[in-house]
Structures are given as C-alpha cells and as structure tokens.
C-alpha cells in the first residue's frame, strides 16, 4: 500500500521519479541511523515511563489522599495536553531550570513523562483486572498490603499489562516523530532535513512512513510472540 | 476460641449483619447454613477482618481483632481461610502456592517450607501435583491445594466459605473427606456450607442465619430434624 | 440586484493567483491581527496588482509548500526560499527578489565569537531549509566537533540561543535583525559582517510551469522599475 | 499545574511577562475560535471513524478471508505509521486524485481514516468481550449471525466500548494539532502563527496547553457521566 | 424425534465425542449423566448444531441437521435450549427477552408475542417480573425466564444443559418444578443434570456418558440401583 502511494504521489509531484529515487537511495543509511535514534530514544523513554507509570498507577490506587491526588493530576495533565506542547514547554521552559539540557536527554525525559502517564493508567487497570479473590487470599494468609502487591498482584498484573504496553510502545515510537521540533536527530527530523534540501516531499515522507511501518510491525510481531509465550505457562 | 459479639456490618445502605453473636470453642466444628444473601460469607469475612466491622467485637484466642491497635496481619496467620472459588495463585505451582506465605511472612527457610508443604500435599492426597500450575488441576484438586495452603501457616482456626459449591458433583466427596479428616484431628473449624450431610455428620453445632442475624442454632440433629423457627423450617424444606 | 451581479461577474473575471507561504518568518512573512503581512506579502500583492491578479494567500507548514505546488493547490510559493541548485531539481524559481546574506547572532555575554572562523567546533542553531542551516552543516564538515541544531522555525532557534543551548544562530540578516529589534529585552546581539551574500530568495513555482514563472518575473521587473519595490523595501528595512 | 509552569516559563522567557500576557489576552478569542475548529473537526472525524471502525471491526472478525485481510491491512497501516505522514500523504497524494480537496475536508477524512483504524480495534475487542454465551443463546433461538449481531451482541458491545471510545475522542482531539501542517485553522495552527510572530513560546504554548486540557477534561467528565448513566440500567 | 447416529467431534487434537448413537422418542424425557468433561454438553450442542459435528448424522423430526443444505436457523427454532449460566440478554427486560425471537425471527406482531410471553411467565410463576431487567433477578428466577424464552419459540424439543448447577440450593427446587411440569405436559426433553432425584423421578430413560461415548443407558431405577458397567458404578458411588 505505501509503495502504491509513493508511486501515485511521485506522479503528482511532477518530478522525474529518478531524482526522488536518488534522494532516497543516497539518504537511506542516514534515515536508518535516524531510525536507530528513534528506537533508542523510544526504548529509554519507555523504561522511564514504566518506572513512573508504576508509581503513578499504584499512587492512583493508594488510599493516601495526597498520593492519589498527585498521581491523578500527573496522569491527567500529560494525557490531557498534546505531546508536542509538552515537548516544547519541557525543552525550553522547565528543564533548563535544572540542567544545561540537550535535545536527546530532554526528549527522553519528555517522552518518559508522557508515557509514564499512559503507562500509569495501564498499570492501574492491570492491577484492577486481577481477580479480587487473589488479594483476599493473600491477605487471609497474613500478608500485608505490600507483600500481597509484590508477591501476588503485580506478577499477575504484569501479564495483563503486556498487550497494552506493546501498544504504548508503538504509539510512543510514532509520537517520537514530534521530537523533530527540538532537533533530536531521529527519523522524522532527518526526513525534514533531507526534504528541506531537496523538496522531494512524497519520496522522502513516503520512505519515512515505510520505515516507521516496518519498525512498528516488528514490535507488534515480537509483542504477539511474547504474549503467546507468557500465555502458555 | 472465637467470640463474635454484637457485630454489625453494612455496605452503604444495605445492612448485612444486624447484631450477630457467636462463639466457637477450641476443637469445635460449627457449620453455618442459611439462604443466599443472608450474610454468611460476610460473617466469616468479619471473623478474620477481611471486612471491617461497623460495630461489635471479634476475639480470637482472647485477642480483640476489632481493636485498632491489633496487628491484624499477625492474627490472620493464625486463621486459615478457604474460598468458594479456591483463589489459588495462578502464576505459582502448587508447591509454591503452599510455601509462599510461610517463606515470605514467617521467614521459614525454603527447604523447611517445602518439607512441610509436601507433608500437607500428602495429607490432601496430591503429592504428585507439587510442580503443576493450578490451571492444570481439577476443581476438587484446586480446593484441596487451597486447604493445604491455608494449613501451611499452621493456623489455630480454619474458616471455610462454601468450599464445595463451585465443584462438579463427583469432586465434592474428595474435598469433604479432607475436611472431615481435619475435623477429626481436632482443628477448630467454621464451615459455611450447603452440604447438609457433612453438617450432620461432622458438625458439632449448626448455625442457621437469615437476613443478617442468627435465627437458630443447636446440635445438627436438632436443627435438621426438629427446627423450631419457621424460617429455618422453610429453608430446610427447600434444601433437604 | 443587477449591480451586484455585475460585481460578481467582474470578480469572477479577475484571475486569481493562489499563493502559499509559511507565515513564521518575520519580517518577510508573518501574521498580524489575522492579516498576512511582511515584505514578501507586500511584494507578491504588488506583483499581483501589476499583473491583474487577485492574490489569495494561504499559510501552511513549510513542508507543505512544495507538494502544494506539485498538485496545483497553489500557483506559487513565497516564503523566503533561497534558490539552490538542489531545489532547482524539484521546482522552478523566479529571478531573485531579495539578497539576504547571513549574520551570526550570539548571546550578549559572548565575546569569543566574532567572525565565521570562530563558529568552528561550537554549537550552532539555524532554521531548516535556510542557507543558514546549509552553512552550519558546511562548518560541521570542516570541523566535526561542531554541533548543529536545525529547528523547524527560526523562533525556536532564537529561544535555544537565549536558553544557552547553543553558542550562535546563523540566519538571514533581515530576519535576525527584525527579531532583535522587536524583542527588546533579548539577551542576544549580532556580531561580524554579513556574509554569504549570494543567498538569494526566489518565488517558487511548479517545475515546468513557465506561464506563471514568466508572469511573475514580468511583474517583478515592473515593480522594480516603477519604484514599488523600493517603496516596500523601505517600509520593512 | 500548567499555571505554575507558565509562571516558571514566563521568567525564563526573559521577556517582561506583561508582554506575554498581552499576547495571550489579545489572541484569546482567536485561540478559542481555533479550539472551535479543533472540536468540530475532531467530532466529525470521530463520526466517520465510528462508521469505518464498525466495518473494520466486524470485518476483522469476519470469517470471509478477504474481508478479514482487508480490515486487518487497513487497521495495521493506519495504526503503524505516524499520523502526520498519513495527513501529508492523503492531503497531497491520495485525495487530489478524487476531488479538488481543501484542508478542512481533507483533515476530516485523514483523521476519520486514522481513528477508524483505532475504533475498529476498539469495536473488535468490545464484541469479543461480550460473553460468548450471549451469541449461543441467540443462535439457539434460531437467529442467524446477522440477527444475533444486531439484536444481541452490538447493543451489549456498545456499553463496553464507551470508555475506550472516549479515550479515542480525547486522543484524536490532541492529534488534530498535527493538522496545523495543512493549514487547517485549528487551535495549534493558530498557536504556531502567534508564536512565530511574538516569540512568546511559553505563554503561547502554555495557553494552548491549558485550552486543550480544559477541552479534554470536559470530554472526560461528560464521558464519565454517560458511562455512569449507562451502567445503571 | 431426535436421532444421533455415530457422531464424532473433536476440538483440535482432543477427541470429545467418539461415535455417539442416541435416540429420543416424542414426549420422552432423557436424562444424561456422567463425569465432568465426558462430552455431555458437547453432545447437546451437536444436537442443535451449535457445534458442527466432524462426522455422523443428527436428525430432528426426520430432517437431517448435518446435511449441508439444511437451513439450520429454521430447525433451531424448533429446538429450545437452556444453559447452565442462563444467558439471558442483560440489556432487555424479562418480557423483551421472551418476545425478541418470536418478533424478530418469526415476525409475530408485538401484541401477540407479549400475550404469549405473559402466558409463559405465568407458567414459570414470574408474571410480576415482566418489566424487570435480568440483573435484578435471582438465579432461579433467571433460569425460569430462560425456560420461558426458549418455550416462546414453541419448540418441539427442549435441551437442558445442567440447568440447576449454577443455582443456590434453595433455588434448585423452583426450576426443577417448572421442568417437571413441562415433562408432564408432554414436552420432549433431553436434560444433562447432576440432580439424580429429578432423573429418577421424571426421566423416562437415563444415559450415562464417559469419555465421549455412551457407556450405559436404561430405565432410571435400573441405572441407579443396578448399574452394570464398572465406570457407571464408580461414578454413581461418588455422586449419590
Ligand atoms: N463488598 C460488598 N459490597 C456490597 N454489598 C455486598 C458486598 N459483599 C456482600 N454484599 C451484600 O451483602 C449481602 C450478604 O452477602 P453475603 O455474601 O454475606 O451472603 P451469603 O449468605 O454468603 O450468600 P451466598 O450463599 O450467596 O454466598 C448480599 O446482599 C450481598 O449482595
Ligand atoms: N470449544 C471448545 N474448545 C476446546 N475444547 C472444548 C470446547 N468445548 C469443550 N471442550 C472440551 O471438551 C471436553 C468435553 O467438554 P463438555 O463440555 O462436553 O463436557 P461435559 O461432559 O459437559 O462436562 P461438564 O460436566 O464439566 O459440563 C472437555 O475436555 C472440554 O475441555
Ligand atoms: Mg457467601
Ligand atoms: Mg457441560
């Protein structure tokens, strides 16, 4: 499908397709390097998001009012505003207060904070999806809240959480294209740069779409495998 | 052993326990019967404080559970509970289900915990299922593992909440047999059940609950053969 | 009623010139009270008037300008676009209408960057698709220790400079000058001379669209000849 | 929280905050008009997405191989590539083949197609979440597949689908900020323009963030109400 | 009325029915008993083709259901089915649950359908629950509505799959009473059940299944009091 589109667009662009093709072939390695950044940044953000999400998810379920409020506010804010705005405000506004921030670490922090909010909700609903009888059984054996959580609930929530987590990974990967705005050298940014020099919009963005599609497809195939493997025990 | 004094419990508007008084002597087996929704499970859950009471006191072995300073986790270790739907930990093998609490809570070392667990598995007739996940067990086997899991904490009291009513009929017998054995060994037990045969044969006392109060209690033969209260009579006529 | 009908007819008969721009590049193109203003805007309107066209301006993402030409959503794009050989592969440009030249902007406190030579090995910011960006990449080729940050808008590049994320912004002189003039409290200043004076802006049309190209070139020559161009130039610079 | 940030950022902007404040107050009506576009376009896209999603979701569950394949391909493509690229390719490449496309209708089609893919998955999983016994009961009464679907399964799936649908609405609303690229005069587009002319990044994007946050909050509050009302019958 | 001839059914590798032969005469009540997993439900579901058979034939009233040209939806209208978990439509009231199929499938007008439904509700003793949603009914009430819903299509045969085993004990009686009535009125019925009392009293014939085949069948008193096959004996010893 994307190939057809590229073809269709190539015609409309009214440009000899040879030039567009040359632009892509000349820049393919450069693009793949950008894809490397994309995956790398997304993966690190996801790790950060998981840690934050665990706290936020547990916090939202906590019966400590203040924790619950803070977690809810965090989750609501980052889910309620466009990621682009978050990236911009963090990069130019908040992070410079703390350190001499560079695009890549800022990107990881911004995406990490954003995905933390989504993962927080995933973890919360994963925990709530564990049968209530499980916590009752654990408590009836004399475990306290924390022991029941760590030994009984979280290991089971883990499995429930895998599929939405893979979806979040894919969403985050695609969202990382917004980091172009703060000059992170990821796939979309490199696409933007090549485009600006060549004006080959269709070829460049078509190729970028194909690369994103391949990466997300790989992740979802791996995700399905992981899910299936976990389902068997 | 267990004293329940004037316990009230409501969920929102719904009054479920309306002043329940109830004693269990050491080594006694008390069977609780009554229609659905009468508060039997809630009573059991108030006994080990899985459900906080609104008022009234619960004592186990002289300690007041309803006292705010009581370490409830400590006391729950002495009160085993078996649920209708087993509630085994599906991510752990049979053996791990049984050893988890002793290792994590009591700090017993793994080898000792496993030795005890194997003994208990022997007792419930499932030594060969030690390394199987619950998903592969039949309902009757699951419930027997659940009993072994509760026993692994060496409780002074065992609470059973309709332990056989989720089982296929041909598996009811194997679970009741394990419970009967436990009773004969002298375990203090409170059993909510619809198995009138078991109540009659094993119970030292039968308690009939309806609409949040204990309507009638007495020796099994008295309750079953000669119920005094019209509500008891109506219930038994449907069930027997 | 007859009168309005005539008016309608008159409007329909007047040819429309659809122009695309990216109004984030003051003083060439920007937006003020929901009106598009700036040097480029005045220029294209003047050309349109001269050639008997009603000019219709659309703002869009810089990325969207060229595809918009490609499928005739717009007839021409004017957005401070520098004429380069690579781009000539994809679009046609009119004759140059502005000779920009680059300038370096640094923080007020910065005394170490004075000339283009001092840019080597520094952190540089520029706007994507400008000659300034190309220049930064060139510097990086000469000294790989140089770091380049190419932003989508020039505004972001200036903000990067103000927050201390880069040492210098390399950009078209008029744009940088306008920025420093309008944001009085800025912490930045211009240093050195204008360089790369061969940075020339052109109006882009779809490759092969000789008709529009000729019309625009003609209009451009006319307004240069009749003083209109100088008038607009004076208004903005 | 956003207010604190705006404040923090206002300082960093290194500009008299009065100017920033003036920029916002001068442009507030302009922004709110943009927010109107944002909501309008998002709502229409959602309607289109629901129709497409219904077909795609049912198609993916169909036992007609070809329908299932087409639905899966559609869903995978639109979930697997960045929305920005989709908007771009549709606006410049595909839609001009069919009509003289303008930004607003193109935007609705692009977001509609995109959300259709996500809603397709929501509907598929909603249908699968209806207890299998329901379809058995319907079939055992003599209903055919279609009757069972329309009278028994879909009405129940509808309730299950409400909460993820509200999430999708919110996600779509935020994603509509990408339409800025093709000159749709929505909220983000207007923010971009005002920013470019005032350099007041923090104030402008802070204000934009607040507006998005308020809209998403309103949607989620209404969503919760709808959910609660439906839960009671 | 029903003929099941040499039916085989497997799920993937698992052979569930291994050549079942089985007849039901008009007005006959056949009770199917057997251990869990023996294929009782699968057999019932093959009878109305909710589960496609791998081989063998099923006839109802002379029509071959397993024939590819048969309009299966047409035939299912003549075969009522009652499930263990009721499967009432939760988004419809009791009355709507009962009238939906007659209106939507048979095209009967609403007034007539409601008249019939009220009659059937009277028969199962639930006239007062006509406008209540299933969520508000007790298990026994739900199952009685489910029976009324199946009867509303005026079937020639009724299939029951453990209709009382998800019920609280005091509700079993009310459902069995409805079924007994139905049998006395002459409905042809196949009942998978663990209620041996019902099988003995109401069943014309008892069929014992184990591991995918019919091991033994006969009159209730013969099967219960004098089972011939050792597997039947083993099963009954656990259950009775
Ligand atoms: N967590 C809860 N929240 C609200 N209501 C509850 C809760 N637990 C129980 N109830 C209600 O309290 C009443 C008594 O419930 P309980 O489970 O104690 O009855 P029971 O005698 O055990 O019935 P059964 O035989 O069906 O198990 C019921 O009406 C039930 O709906
Ligand atoms: N849809 C299915 N897919 C795979 N296996 C199935 C399916 N339905 C039933 N089985 C398997 O077929 C076997 C027989 O199932 P069936 O439900 O017919 O038994 P049953 O005699 O009704 O048992 P029970 O008394 O527990 O209801 C079981 O091992 C079951 O796991
Ligand atoms: Mg109970
Ligand atoms: Mg069955």
Tab-separated table of C-alpha atoms in Angstrom, chain C residues 33-233:
chain	number	residue	atom	x	y	z
C	33	UNK	CA	-4.379	40.737	13.525
C	34	UNK	CA	-5.257	37.787	11.340
C	35	UNK	CA	-3.752	39.509	8.291
C	36	UNK	CA	-0.708	38.250	6.459
C	37	UNK	CA	1.915	40.947	6.422
C	38	UNK	CA	5.590	41.300	5.723
C	39	UNK	CA	7.940	42.089	2.904
C	40	UNK	CA	7.101	39.008	0.839
C	41	UNK	CA	3.404	39.561	1.291
C	42	UNK	CA	3.515	43.141	0.139
C	43	UNK	CA	5.759	42.149	-2.737
C	44	UNK	CA	3.502	39.410	-4.065
C	45	UNK	CA	0.438	41.589	-3.679
C	46	UNK	CA	2.157	44.315	-5.647
C	47	UNK	CA	3.120	41.846	-8.373
C	48	UNK	CA	-0.441	40.560	-8.482
C	49	UNK	CA	-1.859	44.019	-8.777
C	50	UNK	CA	0.576	44.869	-11.511
C	51	UNK	CA	-0.320	41.762	-13.481
C	52	UNK	CA	-4.075	41.918	-12.895
C	53	UNK	CA	-4.397	39.055	-10.447
C	54	UNK	CA	-6.329	38.794	-7.229
C	55	UNK	CA	-3.801	37.399	-4.751
C	56	UNK	CA	-5.053	34.778	-2.343
C	57	UNK	CA	-2.608	33.859	0.408
C	58	UNK	CA	-2.592	30.533	2.260
C	59	UNK	CA	-0.433	29.841	5.240
C	60	UNK	CA	0.864	26.294	5.593
C	61	UNK	CA	3.660	24.232	7.011
C	62	UNK	CA	6.920	24.861	5.228
C	63	UNK	CA	6.978	21.159	4.361
C	64	UNK	CA	3.620	21.506	2.657
C	65	UNK	CA	4.566	24.268	0.244
C	66	UNK	CA	6.266	22.169	-2.409
C	67	UNK	CA	3.664	19.387	-2.589
C	68	UNK	CA	1.044	22.119	-2.772
C	69	UNK	CA	2.765	23.440	-5.874
C	70	UNK	CA	3.026	19.886	-7.162
C	71	UNK	CA	-0.683	19.284	-7.274
C	72	UNK	CA	-1.701	22.837	-8.122
C	73	UNK	CA	-3.186	23.712	-4.763
C	74	UNK	CA	-1.173	26.902	-5.077
C	75	UNK	CA	0.297	28.640	-8.092
C	76	UNK	CA	3.410	29.924	-6.396
C	77	UNK	CA	5.157	29.859	-3.041
C	78	UNK	CA	6.843	32.841	-1.486
C	79	UNK	CA	8.447	32.137	1.862
C	80	UNK	CA	11.948	33.480	1.977
C	81	UNK	CA	13.070	30.485	-0.051
C	82	UNK	CA	16.695	30.552	-1.080
C	83	UNK	CA	17.495	29.497	-4.610
C	84	UNK	CA	19.754	26.425	-4.590
C	85	UNK	CA	20.805	24.007	-7.264
C	86	UNK	CA	19.366	21.031	-5.457
C	87	UNK	CA	15.973	22.652	-5.189
C	88	UNK	CA	16.022	23.564	-8.839
C	89	UNK	CA	15.742	19.841	-9.480
C	90	UNK	CA	12.271	19.967	-7.968
C	91	UNK	CA	10.863	23.443	-8.578
C	92	UNK	CA	11.479	26.463	-10.736
C	93	UNK	CA	12.382	29.795	-9.156
C	94	UNK	CA	11.747	33.294	-10.402
C	95	UNK	CA	14.593	35.755	-10.631
C	96	UNK	CA	15.958	36.617	-7.225
C	97	UNK	CA	13.865	39.234	-5.478
C	98	UNK	CA	15.947	39.659	-2.374
C	99	UNK	CA	19.576	39.318	-1.493
C	100	UNK	CA	19.601	38.255	2.114
C	101	UNK	CA	23.066	37.427	3.334
C	102	UNK	CA	23.765	35.698	6.617
C	103	UNK	CA	24.599	37.087	10.018
C	104	UNK	CA	25.713	35.493	13.267
C	105	UNK	CA	23.760	36.103	16.462
C	106	UNK	CA	25.259	35.273	19.859
C	107	UNK	CA	24.435	35.887	23.493
C	108	UNK	CA	25.207	39.394	24.791
C	109	UNK	CA	27.799	37.992	27.149
C	110	UNK	CA	29.593	36.050	24.423
C	111	UNK	CA	32.924	37.663	23.492
C	112	UNK	CA	34.535	34.646	21.905
C	113	UNK	CA	32.637	34.564	18.625
C	114	UNK	CA	33.375	37.484	16.355
C	115	UNK	CA	33.691	36.042	12.858
C	116	UNK	CA	32.654	32.998	10.872
C	117	UNK	CA	36.013	31.417	11.719
C	118	UNK	CA	35.003	31.316	15.401
C	119	UNK	CA	31.980	29.149	14.610
C	120	UNK	CA	34.074	26.011	14.209
C	121	UNK	CA	33.643	23.490	16.994
C	122	UNK	CA	30.726	25.400	18.526
C	123	UNK	CA	27.075	24.616	18.990
C	124	UNK	CA	25.107	26.275	16.204
C	125	UNK	CA	21.415	26.694	15.552
C	126	UNK	CA	19.580	27.559	12.352
C	127	UNK	CA	16.244	27.136	10.656
C	128	UNK	CA	15.614	24.130	8.481
C	129	UNK	CA	15.619	24.877	4.775
C	130	UNK	CA	17.568	28.127	5.049
C	131	UNK	CA	21.012	28.946	3.769
C	132	UNK	CA	21.990	29.406	7.406
C	133	UNK	CA	21.318	25.733	8.011
C	134	UNK	CA	23.353	24.784	4.978
C	135	UNK	CA	26.168	26.968	6.245
C	136	UNK	CA	26.117	25.282	9.666
C	137	UNK	CA	26.363	21.897	8.006
C	138	UNK	CA	29.308	23.192	5.989
C	139	UNK	CA	31.062	24.331	9.198
C	140	UNK	CA	30.449	20.922	10.696
C	141	UNK	CA	32.081	19.312	7.667
C	142	UNK	CA	35.176	21.415	8.237
C	143	UNK	CA	35.254	20.736	11.961
C	144	UNK	CA	33.336	17.617	13.035
C	145	UNK	CA	33.320	18.805	16.646
C	146	UNK	CA	30.754	21.394	15.591
C	147	UNK	CA	27.227	20.632	16.756
C	148	UNK	CA	24.249	21.736	14.663
C	149	UNK	CA	20.655	22.073	15.756
C	150	UNK	CA	18.305	22.661	12.862
C	151	UNK	CA	14.880	23.817	14.044
C	152	UNK	CA	11.632	23.969	12.135
C	153	UNK	CA	11.082	27.647	12.955
C	154	UNK	CA	13.573	30.376	13.432
C	155	UNK	CA	11.753	31.362	16.636
C	156	UNK	CA	12.767	28.098	18.265
C	157	UNK	CA	16.366	28.634	17.181
C	158	UNK	CA	16.437	32.026	18.888
C	159	UNK	CA	14.912	30.528	22.018
C	160	UNK	CA	17.638	27.908	22.014
C	161	UNK	CA	20.202	30.680	21.901
C	162	UNK	CA	18.530	32.515	24.782
C	163	UNK	CA	18.371	29.463	26.985
C	164	UNK	CA	22.076	28.894	26.339
C	165	UNK	CA	21.633	25.668	24.440
C	166	UNK	CA	23.751	26.914	21.520
C	167	UNK	CA	26.555	29.422	21.091
C	168	UNK	CA	25.296	31.069	17.907
C	169	UNK	CA	22.414	31.289	15.479
C	170	UNK	CA	23.305	31.564	11.816
C	171	UNK	CA	20.461	33.113	9.892
C	172	UNK	CA	19.381	35.525	7.217
C	173	UNK	CA	20.353	39.011	8.274
C	174	UNK	CA	16.972	40.775	7.902
C	175	UNK	CA	15.197	38.143	9.951
C	176	UNK	CA	17.713	38.224	12.767
C	177	UNK	CA	17.749	41.997	12.766
C	178	UNK	CA	13.970	42.095	12.941
C	179	UNK	CA	13.987	39.638	15.816
C	180	UNK	CA	16.491	41.680	17.829
C	181	UNK	CA	14.553	44.839	17.114
C	182	UNK	CA	11.118	43.580	18.138
C	183	UNK	CA	12.097	41.642	21.255
C	184	UNK	CA	13.761	44.490	23.060
C	185	UNK	CA	14.694	42.577	26.185
C	186	UNK	CA	16.585	39.873	24.341
C	187	UNK	CA	19.912	38.658	25.626
C	188	UNK	CA	21.334	38.364	22.115
C	189	UNK	CA	23.307	40.533	19.699
C	190	UNK	CA	24.613	40.361	16.143
C	191	UNK	CA	28.348	40.052	15.553
C	192	UNK	CA	30.602	40.247	12.499
C	193	UNK	CA	29.740	41.189	8.955
C	194	UNK	CA	27.004	39.969	6.682
C	195	UNK	CA	28.376	37.016	4.738
C	196	UNK	CA	27.285	34.590	2.047
C	197	UNK	CA	25.760	37.469	0.133
C	198	UNK	CA	24.847	35.068	-2.647
C	199	UNK	CA	21.849	33.927	-0.563
C	200	UNK	CA	19.060	34.937	-2.857
C	201	UNK	CA	15.354	34.475	-2.392
C	202	UNK	CA	13.110	33.422	-5.227
C	203	UNK	CA	9.450	32.726	-5.713
C	204	UNK	CA	8.899	29.022	-6.391
C	205	UNK	CA	6.518	27.611	-8.990
C	206	UNK	CA	5.817	24.070	-10.067
C	207	UNK	CA	8.600	22.723	-12.235
C	208	UNK	CA	7.779	23.389	-15.843
C	209	UNK	CA	5.093	25.983	-15.125
C	210	UNK	CA	6.644	28.547	-17.477
C	211	UNK	CA	3.450	30.562	-17.780
C	212	UNK	CA	3.274	31.518	-14.125
C	213	UNK	CA	7.036	31.874	-13.921
C	214	UNK	CA	7.140	34.345	-16.775
C	215	UNK	CA	4.184	36.258	-15.435
C	216	UNK	CA	5.856	36.601	-12.021
C	217	UNK	CA	9.202	37.581	-13.470
C	218	UNK	CA	7.498	40.187	-15.592
C	219	UNK	CA	5.641	41.572	-12.596
C	220	UNK	CA	8.811	41.598	-10.536
C	221	UNK	CA	10.648	43.563	-13.184
C	222	UNK	CA	7.779	46.008	-13.468
C	223	UNK	CA	7.663	46.828	-9.783
C	224	UNK	CA	11.439	47.068	-9.619
C	225	UNK	CA	11.264	49.549	-12.473
C	226	UNK	CA	8.377	51.643	-11.210
C	227	UNK	CA	9.728	52.105	-7.674
C	228	UNK	CA	7.127	49.975	-5.967
C	229	UNK	CA	9.815	47.506	-4.922
C	230	UNK	CA	11.919	50.193	-3.283
C	231	UNK	CA	8.868	51.501	-1.504
C	232	UNK	CA	8.161	48.093	0.013
C	233	UNK	CA	11.844	47.615	0.814
